[in-house]
Amino acid sequence: MNPTASLVVIGAGIVGCSTTYHLAKLGWKDIVVVEQGPLFATGGSTSHAPGLVFQTNSSKTMTKLAQYTVELYSQLSTAEGPAFYPVGGIEVAYTEARMAELKRKLGWAKAWGVEGACLLSPAEVKAKLPLVDDSKILGGYYVPTDGIAKALRAAEAMATYAQEAGAAQFYGHTTVTDIEVVDGQVQAVVTDQGRIETSNVLVCAGIWGPRIGRMVGEVIPLTPVQHQYVKTGPIPELAGATEEVTYPMVRHQDHAMYFRQHGDCWGIGSYQHEPLLVDPDNILPYAEAPVMPSVKPFTEEHFGPAWESTKELFPALEGAELTYKINGMFSFTPDSGSVIGESAKAKGFWVAEAVWVTHGGGVGKIVSELMTTGVPSLDIHEMDIHRFPAVCKSTDYILKAGAQQYDEVYDIIHPLDQQTHSRELRVSPFYPRLQALGAQCVFSAGWERPQWFKANVTLLDEYVIPLRQGWEAKHWSPIQAAEHLATREKAALYDLTPFAKFEVTGPGVVDYLQHLCANDIDKPVGRVIYTAMLDDHGGIICDLTVSRLGKEIYWVVTGGSVHGHDLAWMTAHLPTDGSVRLTDVSSSYCCVGLWGPKAPEILQAVTQADVSKPRFKFFTNQRLYIGNIPVLAVRVSYVGEAGWEIYAPTESGLKLWDTLWAAGQPHGMIAAGLGAFESLRLEKGFLLWGTDIHTEYDPYEAGLGFAVKPQKGDFIGKQALLQRQEYANRKLCFLTLDDPAAVVMGKEPVMAEGKVLGYVTSAGYGHSLGRCVAYAYLPLSYAQPGTQVWVEYFGKPLAATVVEKLL
């Protein structure tokens, strides 16, 4: 074994082999891959995975990763045969709700560019798969390029390429026992076969990942869960099959099941049982496992209902013998997403975990890009290792969240569906008052955030709110609309405590922030600057405000859901000379948004400072007192009305709320929630990072060129951004639906002249406008105001018009 390496990859399953393959393509050398089991049937999840690759996903990123995976696997083979069989995939509907979901899924396929996707009648499903009892189904969703991956062949083929290219060496039966870290930097990997000096480690250990993470103090939040898979003996209807698989694979999500052909036999996968969680520390070593470490004994008591569902859909299986039965383990994270990126605990400790065969090829590609250039070719914020706050990393939380994700794996998920466990982990100091007002809360990054308030039901006597039905009405209340209108007409308090707040100080702070930010942050004390931070390709990696509080003191404020993501980016770029200090002060300060036309009168009533517009201008900040509470008041607004973000010490938060609340009552001020917050920002054209903007978009095409100052000097991504501006071919457009009663919710395809132009990034009803608003990036030739387009919603085309501005 080599005593040194440029990189040690832990795990030779599909992800470890894929990443090594792609690193070899990018020119890496001296990679060592260690695997505790044999090569390449390692005994991990890859070794028993049935290999179904369904490409369509509600996430654009996950769909694109699956599409690339299909492309890659289709090019791979070993002496045993090809690594991929493009037999197509069908999802069947037992219920009207599922059939509607398949229409929504077809919309995603169009939005993300999945070629050939279509809906099938029951008869068309049976024509492609004669085993199906088409009288039991309402229809199906079909993608001809979906297929079956032979994961072990793919892994071996990619490993062979990396070895033959002289980029990597693979060692089986080699267990990692320790990872040495000195001064926050990986130094070596210790195995039972020897020590390897290296500054980079990539963990692709699958269900063992949490054990490896603990070696450097990193929590890799996944739990292995048992999943049942069986194969029948030969089926007469499949007699004579000469190929392993020729029929399309099937998902029967109404009964939490999937199926695939194995020659003249039939494979059956079932999630139709309670979550069976496994402690990573209790997984047997390879030598001690009866079958393999990732396989538990089959539990007959959990398969009965699944077998009945199988025979109902496929009557030909009645009487078939089940010759292969396992409980195989797969990884589930708290939000079902993969975990990718460099740890904040140790520089050089990289993670690519909770990745299924479906996305193995694509994840290997983006991880290799991330490790090589720092910039992946896709936005990966949904997979970011830093997205989980500490309260979502306890063993208890990971287990409960993993169980819910398993239980809901094939459920029809609404964007506002909530987790049912581990609530009230993070609450603001205002929480008792919010509860007293009947706050209906949603869970976000551990926080309880009000969506709307029961106390505002009386506003429905004041405002006429259009009714909603169906999907768009789920988890929605007309009170949200009333809160929106009350904010526009009077004033409202919003709990903004979840905002992330970073204090940046020191003699090098101006140079540091100028290097990170596209806007010019060297402004006088008291100024507030809206800016993006860019990656090296000019994409928007952070979106935030920077407030100058002193000559060498700045506050950076960003969204609560991107707290860890933005902090990691800023930390990674700190100068090494100690000239800048970055302090996370998020928990030290609460925040309220006081917004609306009455906000200046309300604030003036509780402070001696002059807060009139001439003395307290937009995009400035002042320290002042509200009653006896010292606060930092920042005159910015995400809802497009006059007002402030007001920051106070957390311990004074309740008094701050009560003081403002009392002052606001004569003016009709209310408390308002995220429902109104979202629709208000949509009406004003304000963008949300992770949805409307992220690393795949740049400030110019997003309409944020006003916040870019190329003349200030160099900053990360500047040259790439200017080149992108020169060759721009799209821009973010505002659309309004022509039908004032229609509502869409995001991710729908936008079409014109029979072709897909783009997709809806954000959408919601503009209650002040009286119609639905949607954002979409469109080709420049379709971006002119007045252009007519269509937004496809559950298969129904809705007319929309590009508008220059909204409110």
XYZ file of C-alpha atoms in Angstrom, residues 51-55 66-67 69-78 81-88 144-151 153-154 245 249 357-358:
39
model
C -30.562 -0.767 -9.676
C -33.749 1.034 -10.708
C -32.952 4.444 -12.212
C -36.050 6.665 -12.367
C -34.854 10.082 -13.496
C -29.953 11.074 -12.703
C -29.937 12.092 -16.370
C -26.002 8.959 -14.519
C -28.029 7.284 -17.269
C -25.724 8.766 -19.887
C -22.624 7.565 -18.030
C -23.800 4.064 -17.121
C -24.917 3.537 -20.712
C -21.261 3.853 -21.779
C -19.908 1.356 -19.234
C -19.543 -2.399 -19.342
C -17.435 -5.279 -18.059
C -22.110 -7.359 -19.818
C -23.420 -3.788 -19.960
C -23.815 -1.609 -16.886
C -27.202 -0.251 -17.924
C -30.387 -1.545 -19.563
C -32.539 1.347 -20.905
C -35.830 -0.519 -20.650
C -37.894 2.459 -19.527
C -38.357 5.601 -22.094
C -34.769 6.375 -21.015
C -35.204 5.172 -17.434
C -33.694 1.788 -16.807
C -31.858 -0.790 -14.730
C -28.290 -0.195 -13.606
C -25.967 -3.081 -12.898
C -24.267 -1.184 -10.126
C -20.494 -3.588 -13.212
C -20.615 0.204 -13.309
C -34.396 -7.411 -18.307
C -39.493 -1.368 -14.378
C -27.306 4.215 -7.463
C -29.781 6.452 -9.343
